């Protein structure tokens, strides 16, 4: 039986900045290299989605203006069903603006309040200064069975604060992270990850891409077997160089 992964790409024309679309490319290609069929469903304003048929959802980042354009549609059309799917274990990765809209609300620096769907127990408040630069984090051991060092790029005015219903994706070694105060980066709830790591995240960190694919396969097919290894020597070497370079500068 050919296994198949179905990926929903939320608002690709509005929420795609700093190479976030590359996360879709990485997921799809890493599936195809392993003989896993992969379908990508773009989800734009007005779209209807059967979330029970989706294995992985991706929601990228965008400027505040782009976020404002799709916030109402996301809240009203996708919000309740997507929140239920996340509670049921849907695998999801949300970056920056997508991460913020999964929370309770985003209060922009201009005072505009953008309500979120409340799928993640976080809220975001805009600051006057942007948090910009390369980031290195060390993930929580429970995410992939062992701590990982992930690299990315952040550029956000929002300061995100975590509630008791989520745990951090990781601890900031270099960079600002969620809010520049508590050294946390990202949030994890069940199989959903929100974070500020652009760059794009998954090509730079193939271990995380494979984690998402493996969990999605387990959820869809009950398949706990390990993924067929890929030759990630170049990707991992580039990742290690970046980690060492950033730690040395810090």
Short mmCIF file of C-alpha atoms in Angstrom, two decimals:
data_model
loop_
_atom_site.label_atom_id
_atom_site.label_comp_id
_atom_site.label_asym_id
_atom_site.label_seq_id
_atom_site.Cartn_x
_atom_site.Cartn_y
_atom_site.Cartn_z
CA UNK A 1 0.00 0.00 0.00
CA UNK A 2 1.30 3.41 -0.96
CA UNK A 3 1.20 5.74 2.01
CA UNK A 4 -0.03 9.26 1.35
CA UNK A 5 0.44 12.53 3.23
CA UNK A 6 -2.02 15.39 2.71
CA UNK A 7 -0.72 18.85 3.59
CA UNK A 8 -2.89 21.95 3.99
CA UNK A 9 -1.03 25.18 3.26
CA UNK A 10 -2.93 28.02 4.92
CA UNK A 11 -3.15 31.34 3.03
CA UNK A 12 -0.03 30.85 0.87
CA UNK A 13 -0.59 34.13 -1.02
CA UNK A 14 -0.87 36.22 2.15
CA UNK A 15 1.37 34.46 4.65
CA UNK A 16 4.67 33.67 2.96
CA UNK A 17 7.70 35.65 4.04
CA UNK A 18 11.42 34.91 4.46
CA UNK A 19 11.15 31.69 2.50
CA UNK A 20 8.38 30.11 4.57
CA UNK A 21 7.06 28.34 1.46
CA UNK A 22 10.26 26.31 1.56
CA UNK A 23 8.81 24.36 4.47
CA UNK A 24 6.16 22.94 2.14
CA UNK A 25 8.82 22.12 -0.46
CA UNK A 26 10.91 20.30 2.15
CA UNK A 27 8.02 18.26 3.53
CA UNK A 28 6.81 17.25 0.09
CA UNK A 29 10.24 16.35 -1.26
CA UNK A 30 11.25 14.36 1.81
CA UNK A 31 8.06 12.36 1.44
CA UNK A 32 8.58 11.74 -2.29
CA UNK A 33 12.20 10.63 -1.80
CA UNK A 34 10.82 7.90 0.45
CA UNK A 35 8.05 6.82 -1.91
CA UNK A 36 5.34 8.49 0.19
CA UNK A 37 2.74 10.21 -1.99
CA UNK A 38 2.15 13.82 -1.03
CA UNK A 39 -0.68 16.19 -1.89
CA UNK A 40 -0.58 19.90 -1.04
CA UNK A 41 -3.90 21.73 -0.64
CA UNK A 42 -3.67 25.55 -0.76
CA UNK A 43 -6.23 27.05 1.63
CA UNK A 44 -7.15 30.61 0.72
CA UNK A 45 -9.89 32.95 1.91
CA UNK A 46 -13.32 31.37 1.52
CA UNK A 47 -12.00 27.82 1.23
CA UNK A 48 -13.76 24.90 2.87
CA UNK A 49 -11.54 22.22 4.39
CA UNK A 50 -12.31 18.74 5.67
CA UNK A 51 -9.68 18.71 8.40
CA UNK A 52 -10.22 15.01 9.07
CA UNK A 53 -8.53 14.35 5.71
CA UNK A 54 -5.47 16.49 6.45
CA UNK A 55 -2.28 15.03 7.91
CA UNK A 56 -0.09 18.13 8.22
CA UNK A 57 -1.10 21.80 8.28
CA UNK A 58 1.32 24.63 7.65
CA UNK A 59 0.68 28.31 8.38
CA UNK A 60 3.47 30.72 7.46
CA UNK A 61 4.29 34.23 8.54
CA UNK A 62 3.50 37.55 6.94
CA UNK A 63 3.50 41.27 7.52
CA UNK A 64 0.95 42.67 9.95
CA UNK A 65 -1.05 43.97 6.98
CA UNK A 66 -1.27 40.51 5.39
CA UNK A 67 -2.17 39.01 8.73
CA UNK A 68 -5.01 41.51 9.15
CA UNK A 69 -6.40 40.61 5.71
CA UNK A 70 -6.89 36.95 6.52
CA UNK A 71 -7.48 37.07 10.30
CA UNK A 72 -11.28 37.27 10.11
CA UNK A 73 -11.56 34.51 7.50
CA UNK A 74 -9.22 32.29 9.51
CA UNK A 75 -11.11 32.88 12.74
CA UNK A 76 -14.61 32.38 11.36
CA UNK A 77 -14.18 29.87 8.54
CA UNK A 78 -11.33 27.66 9.74
CA UNK A 79 -11.10 28.36 13.46
CA UNK A 80 -13.56 25.96 15.15
CA UNK A 81 -12.84 22.93 12.95
CA UNK A 82 -9.09 23.51 12.95
CA UNK A 83 -9.04 23.93 16.71
CA UNK A 84 -10.91 20.63 17.08
CA UNK A 85 -8.46 18.93 14.71
CA UNK A 86 -5.50 20.26 16.70
CA UNK A 87 -7.08 18.96 19.90
CA UNK A 88 -7.43 15.61 18.12
CA UNK A 89 -3.72 15.51 17.31
CA UNK A 90 -3.39 17.12 13.87
CA UNK A 91 0.26 17.72 13.00
CA UNK A 92 0.77 21.44 12.44
CA UNK A 93 3.63 23.90 12.06
CA UNK A 94 2.90 27.62 12.32
CA UNK A 95 5.50 30.35 11.87
CA UNK A 96 5.42 33.92 13.20
CA UNK A 97 2.08 35.45 12.13
CA UNK A 98 0.51 32.00 11.81
CA UNK A 99 1.79 31.18 15.28
CA UNK A 100 0.28 34.36 16.68
CA UNK A 101 -3.14 33.69 15.15
CA UNK A 102 -3.25 30.23 16.71
CA UNK A 103 -3.13 31.93 20.10
CA UNK A 104 -5.77 33.91 21.97
CA UNK A 105 -5.00 37.29 20.38
CA UNK A 106 -2.36 39.57 18.88
CA UNK A 107 -2.42 43.17 20.07
CA UNK A 108 -0.38 45.06 17.46
CA UNK A 109 1.89 47.97 18.30
CA UNK A 110 -0.73 50.29 16.77
CA UNK A 111 -3.39 49.04 19.18
CA UNK A 112 -5.29 46.82 16.72
CA UNK A 113 -6.48 43.64 18.40
CA UNK A 114 -6.50 40.61 16.13
CA UNK A 115 -8.35 37.71 17.77
CA UNK A 116 -6.85 34.25 17.39
CA UNK A 117 -8.54 30.87 17.36
CA UNK A 118 -7.29 29.93 20.83
CA UNK A 119 -5.80 26.61 19.72
CA UNK A 120 -2.56 27.49 21.55
CA UNK A 121 -2.54 28.92 25.06
CA UNK A 122 -0.45 31.97 24.11
CA UNK A 123 -1.06 35.67 23.53
CA UNK A 124 1.02 38.27 21.71
CA UNK A 125 1.60 41.99 22.33
CA UNK A 126 3.34 44.15 19.73
CA UNK A 127 6.45 46.06 20.76
CA UNK A 128 7.97 49.25 19.38
CA UNK A 129 11.24 47.57 18.49
CA UNK A 130 11.54 44.52 16.27
CA UNK A 131 13.37 41.39 17.39
CA UNK A 132 15.61 40.54 14.46
CA UNK A 133 18.47 38.16 13.79
CA UNK A 134 19.62 34.58 13.52
CA UNK A 135 18.47 32.19 16.23
CA UNK A 136 19.77 28.98 17.76
CA UNK A 137 17.54 27.05 20.15
CA UNK A 138 17.81 23.76 21.98
CA UNK A 139 14.55 21.83 21.89
CA UNK A 140 12.84 20.10 24.75
CA UNK A 141 13.98 16.44 24.95
CA UNK A 142 10.38 15.18 24.71
CA UNK A 143 9.89 16.60 21.21
CA UNK A 144 12.04 14.16 19.22
CA UNK A 145 13.31 11.88 21.96
CA UNK A 146 16.51 13.90 22.47
CA UNK A 147 17.43 17.60 22.52
CA UNK A 148 18.03 19.11 19.09
CA UNK A 149 19.73 22.36 18.19
CA UNK A 150 17.66 24.18 15.57
CA UNK A 151 18.65 27.25 13.57
CA UNK A 152 16.43 29.91 12.06
CA UNK A 153 15.88 33.62 11.48
CA UNK A 154 13.48 35.85 13.40
CA UNK A 155 11.98 39.23 12.58
CA UNK A 156 8.94 40.10 14.67
CA UNK A 157 7.53 42.98 16.69
CA UNK A 158 5.20 40.70 18.65
CA UNK A 159 6.12 39.47 22.09
CA UNK A 160 4.47 36.12 22.70
CA UNK A 161 3.81 34.83 26.21
CA UNK A 162 3.01 31.22 27.02
CA UNK A 163 0.19 29.98 29.24
CA UNK A 164 0.02 26.79 31.24
CA UNK A 165 -1.57 24.86 28.37
CA UNK A 166 1.60 24.77 26.23
CA UNK A 167 5.27 24.03 26.67
CA UNK A 168 8.13 25.85 24.91
CA UNK A 169 9.54 24.40 21.72
CA UNK A 170 12.95 25.10 23.18
CA UNK A 171 15.39 27.30 25.05
CA UNK A 172 17.06 30.20 23.25
CA UNK A 173 20.84 29.91 23.00
CA UNK A 174 21.25 32.81 20.55
CA UNK A 175 18.57 35.35 19.64
CA UNK A 176 15.43 36.75 21.24
CA UNK A 177 12.82 34.00 20.99
CA UNK A 178 9.20 34.45 22.01
CA UNK A 179 9.55 37.77 23.77
CA UNK A 180 13.20 38.63 24.42
CA UNK A 181 12.66 38.17 28.16
CA UNK A 182 12.24 34.57 29.29
CA UNK A 183 14.59 32.78 26.82
CA UNK A 184 11.80 30.57 25.48
CA UNK A 185 11.12 30.02 21.80
CA UNK A 186 7.93 28.66 20.32
CA UNK A 187 5.11 26.67 21.82
CA UNK A 188 4.07 23.03 21.58
CA UNK A 189 0.60 21.59 22.18
CA UNK A 190 -0.05 17.95 21.31
CA UNK A 191 1.30 17.66 17.71
CA UNK A 192 1.17 21.39 16.92
CA UNK A 193 4.27 23.58 16.93
CA UNK A 194 4.25 27.37 16.73
CA UNK A 195 7.47 29.37 16.55
CA UNK A 196 9.24 32.43 15.12
CA UNK A 197 11.84 30.51 13.10
CA UNK A 198 11.83 31.65 9.48
CA UNK A 199 14.55 30.95 7.07
CA UNK A 200 12.98 28.54 6.03
CA UNK A 201 12.93 26.28 9.05
CA UNK A 202 12.60 22.71 7.74
CA UNK A 203 15.26 22.69 4.99
CA UNK A 204 17.72 24.00 7.59
CA UNK A 205 16.58 21.46 10.18
CA UNK A 206 15.70 18.16 8.45
CA UNK A 207 15.35 16.37 11.79
CA UNK A 208 12.28 18.47 12.57
CA UNK A 209 10.82 17.88 9.11
CA UNK A 210 11.13 14.13 9.59
CA UNK A 211 9.58 14.37 13.05
CA UNK A 212 6.47 15.99 11.56
CA UNK A 213 6.23 13.39 8.78
CA UNK A 214 6.71 10.47 11.17
CA UNK A 215 4.03 11.71 13.57
CA UNK A 216 1.62 12.30 10.69
CA UNK A 217 2.16 8.75 9.39
CA UNK A 218 1.70 7.31 12.84
CA UNK A 219 -1.57 9.20 13.26
CA UNK A 220 -2.93 8.24 9.82
CA UNK A 221 -1.72 4.66 9.46
CA UNK A 222 -0.65 3.58 12.94
CA UNK A 223 2.79 3.11 11.39
CA UNK A 224 5.45 3.36 14.08
CA UNK A 225 8.31 2.14 11.85
CA UNK A 226 11.25 4.46 11.36
CA UNK A 227 11.42 6.56 8.23
CA UNK A 228 13.85 5.41 5.56
CA UNK A 229 17.06 7.42 6.22
CA UNK A 230 18.01 10.11 3.74
CA UNK A 231 21.47 11.46 3.01
CA UNK A 232 21.34 14.71 4.99
CA UNK A 233 25.10 15.13 5.28
CA UNK A 234 25.17 18.53 3.57
CA UNK A 235 22.15 19.88 5.43
CA UNK A 236 23.45 18.75 8.81
CA UNK A 237 26.94 20.09 8.10
CA UNK A 238 25.48 23.49 7.18
CA UNK A 239 23.32 23.39 10.31
CA UNK A 240 26.34 22.61 12.51
CA UNK A 241 28.41 25.38 10.96
CA UNK A 242 25.62 27.85 11.66
CA UNK A 243 25.23 26.67 15.25
CA UNK A 244 28.96 26.94 15.95
CA UNK A 245 29.26 30.32 14.24
CA UNK A 246 26.34 31.80 16.17
CA UNK A 247 27.44 30.40 19.53
CA UNK A 248 30.92 31.75 18.96
CA UNK A 249 29.56 35.24 18.22
CA UNK A 250 27.22 35.32 21.19
#
